[in-house]
Amino acid sequence: MRNLFRIYLEKPELAGIALLVILTGIFEVRSNGVFLGADNVRGILGLLPEVGLVSIGVTVLMICGEFDLSVGSVFALTPMLAAVLMERDMPFLPAVLIGLAVAAGIGFINGVITLRFGIPSFITTLGMLFMARSMTVVISGGFPPVLPDELPTWLFTQFIGPGGLIRVSFIWFVAIALLVSAMLSLTNFGNWLKSTGGFLEAASSLGIPVNRVKIICFMLSSVLAGFGGLIEVLRLGSPLPSIGEGLELQAVAAAVIGGTALNGGIGTVLGAVVGSLLIRVIDNGLVLTQVDSNWFKFAVGALTIFAVVANARLRRAARGIRIETRA
Amino acid sequence: MTPIIECRGVQKWYAGVHALKNINLAVQRGEVVGLVGDNGAGKSTLIKILSGVHQPEAGAVLIEGRPVVLRSPKVAMRLGIETIYQTNSMVPTMSIARNLFLGREPISLGIGGIGLLDQARMRRESVQAIADVDLHLRSPDALVGELSGGQRQGVAIARAMHFKSKVLVLDEPTNHLSVKETNKVLGFIRGLKPQGVTGIFISHNIHHVFECCDRIVAMARGEIVFDSPVGGTNIDHIHDLL
Ligand SMILES: Nc1ncnc2c1ncn2[C@@H]1O[C@H](COP(=O)(O)OP(=O)(O)O)[C@@H](O)[C@H]1O
Ligand SMILES: [Mg+2]
């Protein structure tokens, strides 16, 4: 049992990886080899970065003990704002940077309101979910703005690699995942972040600037959501005000399926990636194996509950555990 | 001799409750003081002022004769006051090495105080620090959540010693521990004296205080009502007093 606890804490994403392998095997067999065919893999990996980036941000925020339900709306607002600015002849780069800065601002506001008034971030960001969505629709003016023709879209959506298997967005995704992962495990900031979510009182009594740490995580979550939305809009070619609806819950599901604890302190970037990939695989696999695809949400929901129950049981079991001493 | 830490006329109110009324207390270098008193006497409030969690409404705290403003726990720690609370000051989901250096990590390639952890050094030094308090654990990578309550307090004490704190404050460190674990922690506290560390040990168990302190200070209703070397008093007398 102690070993299970250690494994859960050090590699919380392991169960998700095992499930991923099993499901991939099942879908591959049941689809007669179509599932792992180049075309299908291209489809799965092409969509992964958009959800995956959101999940990474949400996971990091959950590790430090907070939630963000506004990511789905920020996912729509950031590219909408950039598109509206570009329609008014602003060049690509500044428009995108302003969009991301607004996303960061929303994260900042989420954090400050949550901490200043001591309310659950669940509620703050639920409010922000509606407000940011509303702003998205308002600035779109009812009609999605038309993106200019000359955009560096290739920087995000071009297929590359052997057989054009991946999009450039996948490289962005991997690079960001590696950076955030290194931040978590190799820097002192990562130490502060995990301690903030792991045991807030201990962290603050040791002088960790817990509020600043949390606000940075709120901002990271928001910016990654905005960036994910930008990639999706560049792929679709048009900024729809409705994109990202329900994405916040998928991101929480991905985090939890990847082993992130609901009450903070535990979780990894790899877990977020595995969780997002599992959701994409289930979505895609159900279609390929001709199961009614309306079962998709059912499967994700069931998996989420299962993951939380399993994690909670491991935690409870861990309380009884004592390490032996040598003396 | 100049006391290593001193409170002069310290007062504290909590929304109408006069929690500390004119506290004067001076602790000499190397002394281990036992602070006793009933629940609500003001012991925790006093040490929260010493550890920078609360600020007094009146009076002053002096370290080595110099008045200091203990604005935050960080400031108090920088001035050499380290506090160990009854609810443990360790993060259970993190390793011993990471806990030991939490907030004081050795870093390289840093900008603005943020940088890469020197993990090899953290492991090496935490093994040493833990061995120094006579606690023997398999590995600095073990998670604090895997340790017993007594072992956790041992690691907390090792942390204070490693960072060469001048004054170690322990607020009921044996609460919620089994008898065996409690004895372990009392052993750690007895180990402070030979290393020349000054200690303030809060407990509502007078036997424990007699076992490991040089001097006994008793509080009641926000005041110090008794102050004597352990040799000059006995357990019954203090019992009667409280
Ligand atoms: N945070 C607080 N807010 C309001 N009153 C408090 C607070 N902390 C302590 N008190 C009150 O101050 C008095 C002293 O408490 P405390 O210092 O915790 O005593 P002890 O540690 O000796 O049991 C008690 O009357 C207690 O109710
Ligand atoms: Mg107390």
Coordinates of C-alpha atoms and ligand atoms in Angstrom, one line a residue, chain B residues 39 43-45 86 171-172 202, ligand 2:
Chain B
N39 CA -6.0 27.0 27.2
K43 CA 0.8 31.4 25.0
S44 CA 0.2 31.0 21.3
T45 CA -0.5 34.7 20.9
Q86 CA 1.4 22.0 16.8
D171 CA 4.1 25.6 20.2
E172 CA 2.7 22.3 21.6
I202 CA 5.1 25.7 24.9
Ligands
MG2 MG -2.2 27.6 22.0

